């Protein structure tokens, strides 16, 4: 730390992103990226946009907002594109949380939430998940604070129903409820339709997972026009050109190739169920993940040892040291071939443990 770093950030513990190794070629199953390339139109539109990089990107994201709003079945002033969904989440912490509206989220969830709270000097409370890692809906009913719920949750993959989320939203009319739908496309119902009924619901989504665009950095917020306007105030007060023109063009392209996205999601969901079945038959406990990852623990090898042994065999998964989940690993679902490579490595690790 330099002697110039301001006092308010001196104790800030930043978020640790999943490893992006450069020194060795791993089978990368650690950051929930898609195993499939971006859609053809996404690539073509991005490359056309590269021809005009001397110009600023459209700060209003007009075409992208229109196309995404169409897909969501909402008006285009009810969506806001951001630089990854991390940015819209940060905007939500800035716009809707303070001393009188502390942030509330589960004890086991996306690890960035407490960091967003800290960097914005927002107080927060972690609400423990049930023993089986499910979100206890009752714990969020009528709570005074801005609720953040990842649905499906990460890293457990467990999802609430739209009816359960609606109960939380309806019971907190004076607080914003943020539903982070980063993994919704792999088999959960979206809460977007509820944004027409409730002015306190913000849904966030990402193009990083189901739309194979993690490197392009594109996310969205969907809510009533007034909520979206607040988030626009934050955007125009920080970085009006937050979406670069290649990403903006790629975003439009992938939305026009929606059949490709749907097909990829179907394949991932099938491979997820296959991976769950195979790991279960090897003695693993797996959660009923609805996301593009499986959360698994073995009865024969510890979470940390399994992570290390897989790494030695060239397979990278995500291990969390947090006490309640330290026996688990989060494994990104990829192609069937990738899943078989992971399973072969797992079988030989279990064999070596005998
Ligand atoms: N929410 C959750 C639950 C996530 O796991 C992630 C991915 N790390 C994000 C949001 C952010 O994704 P991105 O910024 O790539 O859109």
Short mmCIF file of C-alpha atoms and ligand atoms in Angstrom, two decimals:
data_model
loop_
_atom_site.label_atom_id
_atom_site.label_comp_id
_atom_site.label_asym_id
_atom_site.label_seq_id
_atom_site.Cartn_x
_atom_site.Cartn_y
_atom_site.Cartn_z
CA UNK A 1 0.00 0.00 0.00
CA UNK A 2 1.32 3.45 -0.85
CA UNK A 3 1.28 6.19 1.73
CA UNK A 4 -1.28 8.00 -0.47
CA UNK A 5 -4.07 5.42 -0.30
CA UNK A 6 -7.04 7.10 1.37
CA UNK A 7 -8.01 6.13 4.88
CA UNK A 8 -11.50 4.90 3.92
CA UNK A 9 -10.10 2.14 1.67
CA UNK A 10 -7.18 1.03 3.80
CA UNK A 11 -8.97 -2.04 5.12
CA UNK A 12 -10.80 -2.88 1.92
CA UNK A 13 -10.46 -6.56 1.02
CA UNK A 14 -11.05 -6.84 -2.73
CA UNK A 15 -12.95 -9.62 -4.46
CA UNK A 16 -10.76 -12.49 -5.66
CA UNK A 17 -11.75 -13.47 -9.20
CA UNK A 18 -11.42 -17.11 -10.27
CA UNK A 19 -8.00 -18.00 -11.57
CA UNK A 20 -7.25 -17.31 -15.26
CA UNK A 21 -4.07 -19.39 -15.60
CA UNK A 22 -1.52 -18.53 -18.25
CA UNK A 23 1.37 -20.86 -17.46
CA UNK A 24 -0.32 -24.13 -18.32
CA UNK A 25 -3.23 -25.36 -20.40
CA UNK A 26 -5.92 -26.44 -17.96
CA UNK A 27 -9.39 -27.79 -18.54
CA UNK A 28 -10.99 -24.64 -17.10
CA UNK A 29 -14.07 -25.48 -15.07
CA UNK A 30 -13.58 -22.77 -12.44
CA UNK A 31 -15.35 -19.57 -13.55
CA UNK A 32 -18.63 -20.75 -15.11
CA UNK A 33 -17.73 -19.62 -18.60
CA UNK A 34 -19.49 -21.19 -21.57
CA UNK A 35 -17.62 -23.94 -23.41
CA UNK A 36 -19.19 -22.68 -26.65
CA UNK A 37 -17.88 -19.78 -28.77
CA UNK A 38 -19.90 -16.58 -29.07
CA UNK A 39 -22.65 -16.69 -31.71
CA UNK A 40 -21.69 -16.03 -35.30
CA UNK A 41 -23.61 -12.75 -35.43
CA UNK A 42 -22.01 -11.59 -32.16
CA UNK A 43 -18.55 -12.09 -33.67
CA UNK A 44 -19.44 -10.55 -37.02
CA UNK A 45 -21.09 -7.47 -35.48
CA UNK A 46 -18.17 -6.95 -33.06
CA UNK A 47 -15.67 -7.14 -35.87
CA UNK A 48 -17.67 -4.63 -37.97
CA UNK A 49 -17.82 -2.30 -34.97
CA UNK A 50 -14.02 -2.50 -34.64
CA UNK A 51 -13.81 -0.55 -37.92
CA UNK A 52 -15.28 2.50 -36.16
CA UNK A 53 -13.39 2.47 -32.88
CA UNK A 54 -12.22 6.06 -33.37
CA UNK A 55 -15.75 7.09 -32.35
CA UNK A 56 -17.25 6.97 -28.86
CA UNK A 57 -19.83 4.27 -28.25
CA UNK A 58 -23.52 5.22 -28.01
CA UNK A 59 -23.97 6.22 -24.33
CA UNK A 60 -27.70 5.48 -24.60
CA UNK A 61 -27.12 1.95 -25.99
CA UNK A 62 -30.29 2.53 -28.03
CA UNK A 63 -30.32 -0.53 -30.26
CA UNK A 64 -29.03 -2.89 -27.57
CA UNK A 65 -31.63 -1.67 -25.08
CA UNK A 66 -34.39 -2.07 -27.67
CA UNK A 67 -33.38 -5.63 -28.58
CA UNK A 68 -32.93 -6.75 -24.98
CA UNK A 69 -36.18 -5.11 -23.86
CA UNK A 70 -37.99 -6.94 -26.68
CA UNK A 71 -36.60 -10.27 -25.47
CA UNK A 72 -37.65 -9.47 -21.89
CA UNK A 73 -41.11 -8.25 -22.90
CA UNK A 74 -40.61 -4.83 -21.26
CA UNK A 75 -40.25 -1.23 -22.49
CA UNK A 76 -36.74 -0.13 -23.40
CA UNK A 77 -36.65 2.51 -20.64
CA UNK A 78 -36.96 -0.41 -18.21
CA UNK A 79 -33.53 -1.88 -19.02
CA UNK A 80 -29.97 -0.66 -18.55
CA UNK A 81 -26.87 -2.27 -20.03
CA UNK A 82 -23.70 -2.25 -17.94
CA UNK A 83 -20.10 -3.42 -18.07
CA UNK A 84 -20.84 -6.95 -16.87
CA UNK A 85 -23.55 -7.55 -14.29
CA UNK A 86 -20.94 -6.75 -11.64
CA UNK A 87 -21.36 -3.13 -12.64
CA UNK A 88 -25.15 -3.07 -12.34
CA UNK A 89 -24.82 -4.77 -8.94
CA UNK A 90 -22.34 -2.12 -7.81
CA UNK A 91 -24.69 0.58 -9.12
CA UNK A 92 -27.50 -0.98 -7.07
CA UNK A 93 -25.39 -0.87 -3.90
CA UNK A 94 -24.59 2.79 -4.67
CA UNK A 95 -28.15 3.76 -5.54
CA UNK A 96 -30.27 1.80 -3.07
CA UNK A 97 -28.20 1.11 0.07
CA UNK A 98 -27.08 3.30 2.94
CA UNK A 99 -27.19 3.42 6.76
CA UNK A 100 -30.99 3.41 6.71
CA UNK A 101 -31.18 0.71 3.99
CA UNK A 102 -28.42 -1.78 4.81
CA UNK A 103 -27.73 -4.60 2.38
CA UNK A 104 -29.07 -8.05 3.26
CA UNK A 105 -27.92 -11.24 1.60
CA UNK A 106 -27.32 -14.91 2.44
CA UNK A 107 -24.16 -15.97 4.29
CA UNK A 108 -23.29 -18.19 1.35
CA UNK A 109 -23.74 -16.41 -1.94
CA UNK A 110 -21.84 -14.44 -4.57
CA UNK A 111 -18.65 -13.27 -2.85
CA UNK A 112 -18.74 -9.85 -4.46
CA UNK A 113 -21.78 -8.62 -2.46
CA UNK A 114 -19.84 -7.86 0.76
CA UNK A 115 -17.10 -6.19 -1.29
CA UNK A 116 -19.61 -3.93 -3.06
CA UNK A 117 -21.02 -3.09 0.36
CA UNK A 118 -17.58 -2.30 1.79
CA UNK A 119 -16.38 -0.18 -1.11
CA UNK A 120 -19.57 1.88 -0.87
CA UNK A 121 -19.43 2.06 2.95
CA UNK A 122 -22.78 0.29 3.17
CA UNK A 123 -23.56 -1.72 6.29
CA UNK A 124 -24.71 -5.28 5.62
CA UNK A 125 -26.14 -8.32 7.31
CA UNK A 126 -25.54 -11.90 6.23
CA UNK A 127 -28.57 -14.13 6.69
CA UNK A 128 -27.64 -17.80 7.16
CA UNK A 129 -28.90 -20.31 4.62
CA UNK A 130 -30.71 -23.36 5.98
CA UNK A 131 -28.71 -26.48 6.76
CA UNK A 132 -29.39 -27.80 3.23
CA UNK A 133 -28.19 -24.46 1.77
CA UNK A 134 -31.66 -23.34 0.73
CA UNK A 135 -32.70 -19.69 1.19
CA UNK A 136 -35.21 -19.43 4.06
CA UNK A 137 -37.85 -17.18 2.51
CA UNK A 138 -39.32 -16.28 5.91
CA UNK A 139 -36.01 -14.67 6.93
CA UNK A 140 -36.47 -12.03 4.21
CA UNK A 141 -40.11 -11.20 4.80
CA UNK A 142 -40.65 -7.63 5.92
CA UNK A 143 -36.92 -7.03 6.50
CA UNK A 144 -35.72 -3.43 6.67
CA UNK A 145 -32.95 -3.31 4.10
CA UNK A 146 -32.07 -3.81 0.47
CA UNK A 147 -32.20 -7.51 -0.27
CA UNK A 148 -29.79 -9.18 -2.69
CA UNK A 149 -30.66 -12.71 -3.77
CA UNK A 150 -28.85 -14.63 -6.47
CA UNK A 151 -31.41 -16.92 -8.10
CA UNK A 152 -30.16 -19.55 -8.69
CA UNK A 153 -27.77 -18.93 -5.84
CA UNK A 154 -24.02 -19.28 -6.24
CA UNK A 155 -22.13 -21.45 -5.52
CA UNK A 156 -24.95 -23.81 -4.49
CA UNK A 157 -27.02 -23.58 -7.70
CA UNK A 158 -30.26 -23.82 -5.67
CA UNK A 159 -33.17 -21.74 -6.89
CA UNK A 160 -36.28 -20.20 -5.38
CA UNK A 161 -39.55 -20.18 -7.31
CA UNK A 162 -40.97 -16.95 -8.73
CA UNK A 163 -43.78 -17.24 -6.14
CA UNK A 164 -41.23 -17.35 -3.30
CA UNK A 165 -39.40 -14.30 -4.65
CA UNK A 166 -42.72 -12.49 -5.10
CA UNK A 167 -43.51 -13.02 -1.41
CA UNK A 168 -40.22 -11.35 -0.48
CA UNK A 169 -40.74 -8.44 -2.91
CA UNK A 170 -44.37 -7.89 -1.86
CA UNK A 171 -43.48 -7.90 1.83
CA UNK A 172 -40.81 -5.19 1.44
CA UNK A 173 -42.58 -2.38 -0.47
CA UNK A 174 -40.28 0.28 1.00
CA UNK A 175 -37.05 -1.51 0.11
CA UNK A 176 -35.53 -2.59 -3.16
CA UNK A 177 -35.11 -6.31 -3.75
CA UNK A 178 -32.37 -7.20 -6.22
CA UNK A 179 -32.64 -10.60 -7.86
CA UNK A 180 -29.34 -11.56 -9.50
CA UNK A 181 -30.25 -13.90 -12.35
CA UNK A 182 -26.73 -14.54 -13.66
CA UNK A 183 -27.57 -18.25 -14.06
CA UNK A 184 -31.30 -18.09 -14.81
CA UNK A 185 -31.08 -19.32 -18.41
CA UNK A 186 -30.01 -22.83 -17.42
CA UNK A 187 -33.36 -23.87 -16.02
CA UNK A 188 -35.02 -21.37 -13.67
CA UNK A 189 -37.98 -19.10 -14.29
CA UNK A 190 -37.08 -15.40 -14.50
CA UNK A 191 -38.66 -12.76 -12.25
CA UNK A 192 -38.62 -10.16 -15.04
CA UNK A 193 -42.44 -10.25 -15.47
CA UNK A 194 -42.77 -9.21 -11.80
CA UNK A 195 -40.91 -5.95 -12.54
CA UNK A 196 -44.12 -4.69 -14.19
CA UNK A 197 -46.07 -5.27 -11.00
CA UNK A 198 -43.57 -4.13 -8.35
CA UNK A 199 -41.67 -0.83 -8.38
CA UNK A 200 -39.17 -2.19 -5.81
CA UNK A 201 -37.82 -5.11 -7.85
CA UNK A 202 -34.58 -4.96 -9.81
CA UNK A 203 -33.54 -8.04 -11.79
CA UNK A 204 -29.95 -8.33 -13.03
CA UNK A 205 -28.72 -10.61 -15.80
CA UNK A 206 -25.43 -11.26 -17.58
CA UNK A 207 -24.29 -12.21 -21.07
CA UNK A 208 -21.19 -13.87 -19.55
CA UNK A 209 -22.65 -17.35 -19.08
CA UNK A 210 -25.51 -18.44 -21.35
CA UNK A 211 -24.48 -16.06 -24.14
CA UNK A 212 -20.74 -16.95 -24.20
CA UNK A 213 -19.62 -13.33 -23.81
CA UNK A 214 -17.71 -13.25 -20.50
CA UNK A 215 -14.77 -11.48 -22.11
CA UNK A 216 -16.98 -8.80 -23.68
CA UNK A 217 -18.37 -7.71 -20.27
CA UNK A 218 -22.09 -7.16 -20.69
CA UNK A 219 -24.80 -7.22 -18.06
CA UNK A 220 -28.24 -5.73 -17.57
CA UNK A 221 -30.62 -4.37 -15.00
CA UNK A 222 -34.36 -4.72 -15.56
CA UNK A 223 -36.86 -2.82 -13.42
CA UNK A 224 -39.47 -0.08 -13.50
CA UNK A 225 -38.43 3.09 -15.35
CA UNK A 226 -37.92 5.03 -12.10
CA UNK A 227 -35.46 2.46 -10.67
CA UNK A 228 -33.64 2.32 -14.02
CA UNK A 229 -33.44 6.11 -14.05
CA UNK A 230 -31.72 6.10 -10.65
CA UNK A 231 -29.19 3.61 -12.00
CA UNK A 232 -28.70 5.82 -15.07
CA UNK A 233 -27.90 8.72 -12.75
CA UNK A 234 -25.10 6.61 -11.28
CA UNK A 235 -23.92 5.55 -14.73
CA UNK A 236 -23.78 9.11 -16.06
CA UNK A 237 -21.98 10.18 -12.88
CA UNK A 238 -19.26 7.57 -13.28
CA UNK A 239 -18.77 6.38 -16.87
CA UNK A 240 -21.30 7.31 -19.58
CA UNK A 241 -19.49 5.15 -22.17
CA UNK A 242 -19.43 2.08 -19.96
CA UNK A 243 -20.26 -0.27 -22.86
CA UNK A 244 -17.66 -0.25 -25.61
CA UNK A 245 -18.92 -0.33 -29.19
CA UNK A 246 -17.68 -3.85 -29.97
CA UNK A 247 -19.47 -5.27 -26.94
CA UNK A 248 -22.59 -3.28 -27.77
CA UNK A 249 -22.60 -4.66 -31.32
CA UNK A 250 -21.87 -8.22 -30.13
CA UNK A 251 -24.76 -7.91 -27.67
CA UNK A 252 -27.16 -7.01 -30.47
CA UNK A 253 -25.75 -9.86 -32.58
CA UNK A 254 -26.22 -12.53 -29.92
CA UNK A 255 -29.78 -11.37 -29.26
CA UNK A 256 -30.57 -11.91 -32.94
CA UNK A 257 -29.07 -15.41 -32.63
CA UNK A 258 -31.27 -16.41 -29.70
CA UNK A 259 -31.88 -19.96 -30.98
CA UNK A 260 -28.15 -20.58 -30.63
CA UNK A 261 -28.24 -19.43 -26.99
CA UNK A 262 -31.26 -21.62 -26.24
CA UNK A 263 -29.65 -24.67 -27.82
CA UNK A 264 -26.44 -24.16 -25.82
CA UNK A 265 -28.43 -23.79 -22.58
CA UNK A 266 -30.28 -27.04 -23.29
CA UNK A 267 -26.98 -28.86 -23.85
CA UNK A 268 -25.46 -27.44 -20.66
CA UNK A 269 -28.54 -28.43 -18.64
CA UNK A 270 -28.32 -32.00 -20.01
CA UNK A 271 -24.61 -32.20 -19.25
CA UNK A 272 -25.24 -30.84 -15.75
CA UNK A 273 -27.72 -33.61 -15.01
CA UNK A 274 -25.26 -36.17 -16.44
CA UNK A 275 -22.46 -34.82 -14.24
CA UNK A 276 -24.70 -34.86 -11.15
CA UNK A 277 -25.67 -38.50 -11.80
CA UNK A 278 -22.10 -39.66 -12.40
CA UNK A 279 -20.68 -37.84 -9.36
CA UNK A 280 -23.48 -39.22 -7.19
CA UNK A 281 -22.63 -42.74 -8.33
CA UNK A 282 -19.02 -42.06 -7.26
CA UNK A 283 -20.24 -41.24 -3.72
CA UNK A 284 -20.43 -37.47 -4.05
CA UNK A 285 -23.19 -35.37 -2.53
CA UNK A 286 -24.42 -32.80 -5.02
CA UNK A 287 -26.92 -29.98 -4.60
CA UNK A 288 -29.86 -29.75 -7.00
CA UNK A 289 -28.14 -27.07 -9.07
CA UNK A 290 -30.17 -25.30 -11.74
CA UNK A 291 -27.12 -23.34 -12.92
CA UNK A 292 -24.22 -24.10 -15.27
CA UNK A 293 -22.19 -25.56 -12.42
CA UNK A 294 -22.40 -28.46 -10.02
CA UNK A 295 -21.62 -28.08 -6.32
CA UNK A 296 -20.24 -31.34 -4.99
CA UNK A 297 -18.52 -32.93 -2.02
CA UNK A 298 -17.00 -36.37 -1.77
CA UNK A 299 -17.30 -38.86 1.09
CA UNK A 300 -13.74 -40.03 0.34
CA UNK A 301 -11.62 -36.96 -0.30
CA UNK A 302 -11.69 -33.51 1.32
CA UNK A 303 -12.73 -30.47 -0.69
CA UNK A 304 -9.24 -28.97 -0.59
CA UNK A 305 -7.52 -32.26 -1.52
CA UNK A 306 -9.92 -32.89 -4.39
CA UNK A 307 -9.27 -29.40 -5.75
CA UNK A 308 -5.48 -29.86 -5.54
CA UNK A 309 -5.52 -33.37 -7.03
CA UNK A 310 -7.67 -32.21 -9.96
CA UNK A 311 -5.33 -29.27 -10.49
CA UNK A 312 -2.37 -31.63 -10.66
CA UNK A 313 -4.21 -33.53 -13.36
CA UNK A 314 -4.81 -30.33 -15.34
CA UNK A 315 -8.43 -29.71 -14.31
CA UNK A 316 -9.27 -26.44 -12.63
CA UNK A 317 -12.41 -26.14 -10.47
CA UNK A 318 -13.36 -23.61 -7.78
CA UNK A 319 -12.80 -24.32 -4.11
CA UNK A 320 -14.00 -21.93 -1.39
CA UNK A 321 -12.40 -21.88 2.04
CA UNK A 322 -15.52 -20.54 3.82
CA UNK A 323 -16.19 -22.96 6.65
CA UNK A 324 -19.69 -24.17 5.75
CA UNK A 325 -18.70 -25.05 2.20
CA UNK A 326 -15.03 -25.97 2.45
CA UNK A 327 -15.75 -29.65 1.72
CA UNK A 328 -17.34 -28.71 -1.60
CA UNK A 329 -16.04 -27.75 -5.02
CA UNK A 330 -17.92 -25.83 -7.66
CA UNK A 331 -17.48 -27.40 -11.08
CA UNK A 332 -18.47 -25.54 -14.23
CA UNK A 333 -20.55 -27.61 -16.65
CA UNK A 334 -18.95 -27.80 -20.07
CA UNK A 335 -19.22 -30.12 -23.04
CA UNK A 336 -19.89 -33.84 -22.57
CA UNK A 337 -16.24 -34.54 -23.45
CA UNK A 338 -15.03 -32.08 -20.82
CA UNK A 339 -17.31 -33.70 -18.24
CA UNK A 340 -15.89 -37.12 -19.12
CA UNK A 341 -12.33 -35.80 -18.71
CA UNK A 342 -13.27 -34.44 -15.28
CA UNK A 343 -14.95 -37.72 -14.33
CA UNK A 344 -11.94 -39.78 -15.47
CA UNK A 345 -9.66 -37.57 -13.38
CA UNK A 346 -12.06 -37.94 -10.43
CA UNK A 347 -12.11 -41.75 -10.73
CA UNK A 348 -8.35 -41.95 -10.70
CA UNK A 349 -8.12 -39.58 -7.69
CA UNK A 350 -10.56 -41.80 -5.77
CA UNK A 351 -8.59 -44.88 -6.84
CA UNK A 352 -5.32 -43.32 -5.61
CA UNK A 353 -6.98 -42.56 -2.24
CA UNK A 354 -7.80 -46.23 -1.60
N1 LIG B 1 -23.66 -12.67 -10.13
C1 LIG B 1 -23.24 -13.90 -9.86
C2 LIG B 1 -24.05 -14.74 -8.93
C3 LIG B 1 -22.07 -14.40 -10.44
O1 LIG B 1 -21.63 -15.64 -10.14
C4 LIG B 1 -21.35 -13.60 -11.33
C5 LIG B 1 -20.11 -14.13 -12.03
N2 LIG B 1 -18.95 -14.07 -11.32
C6 LIG B 1 -21.80 -12.29 -11.57
C7 LIG B 1 -22.98 -11.87 -10.97
C8 LIG B 1 -21.07 -11.32 -12.42
O2 LIG B 1 -20.92 -11.69 -13.73
P1 LIG B 1 -20.50 -10.69 -14.87
O3 LIG B 1 -19.92 -9.46 -14.22
O4 LIG B 1 -19.52 -11.43 -15.69
O5 LIG B 1 -21.76 -10.35 -15.60
#
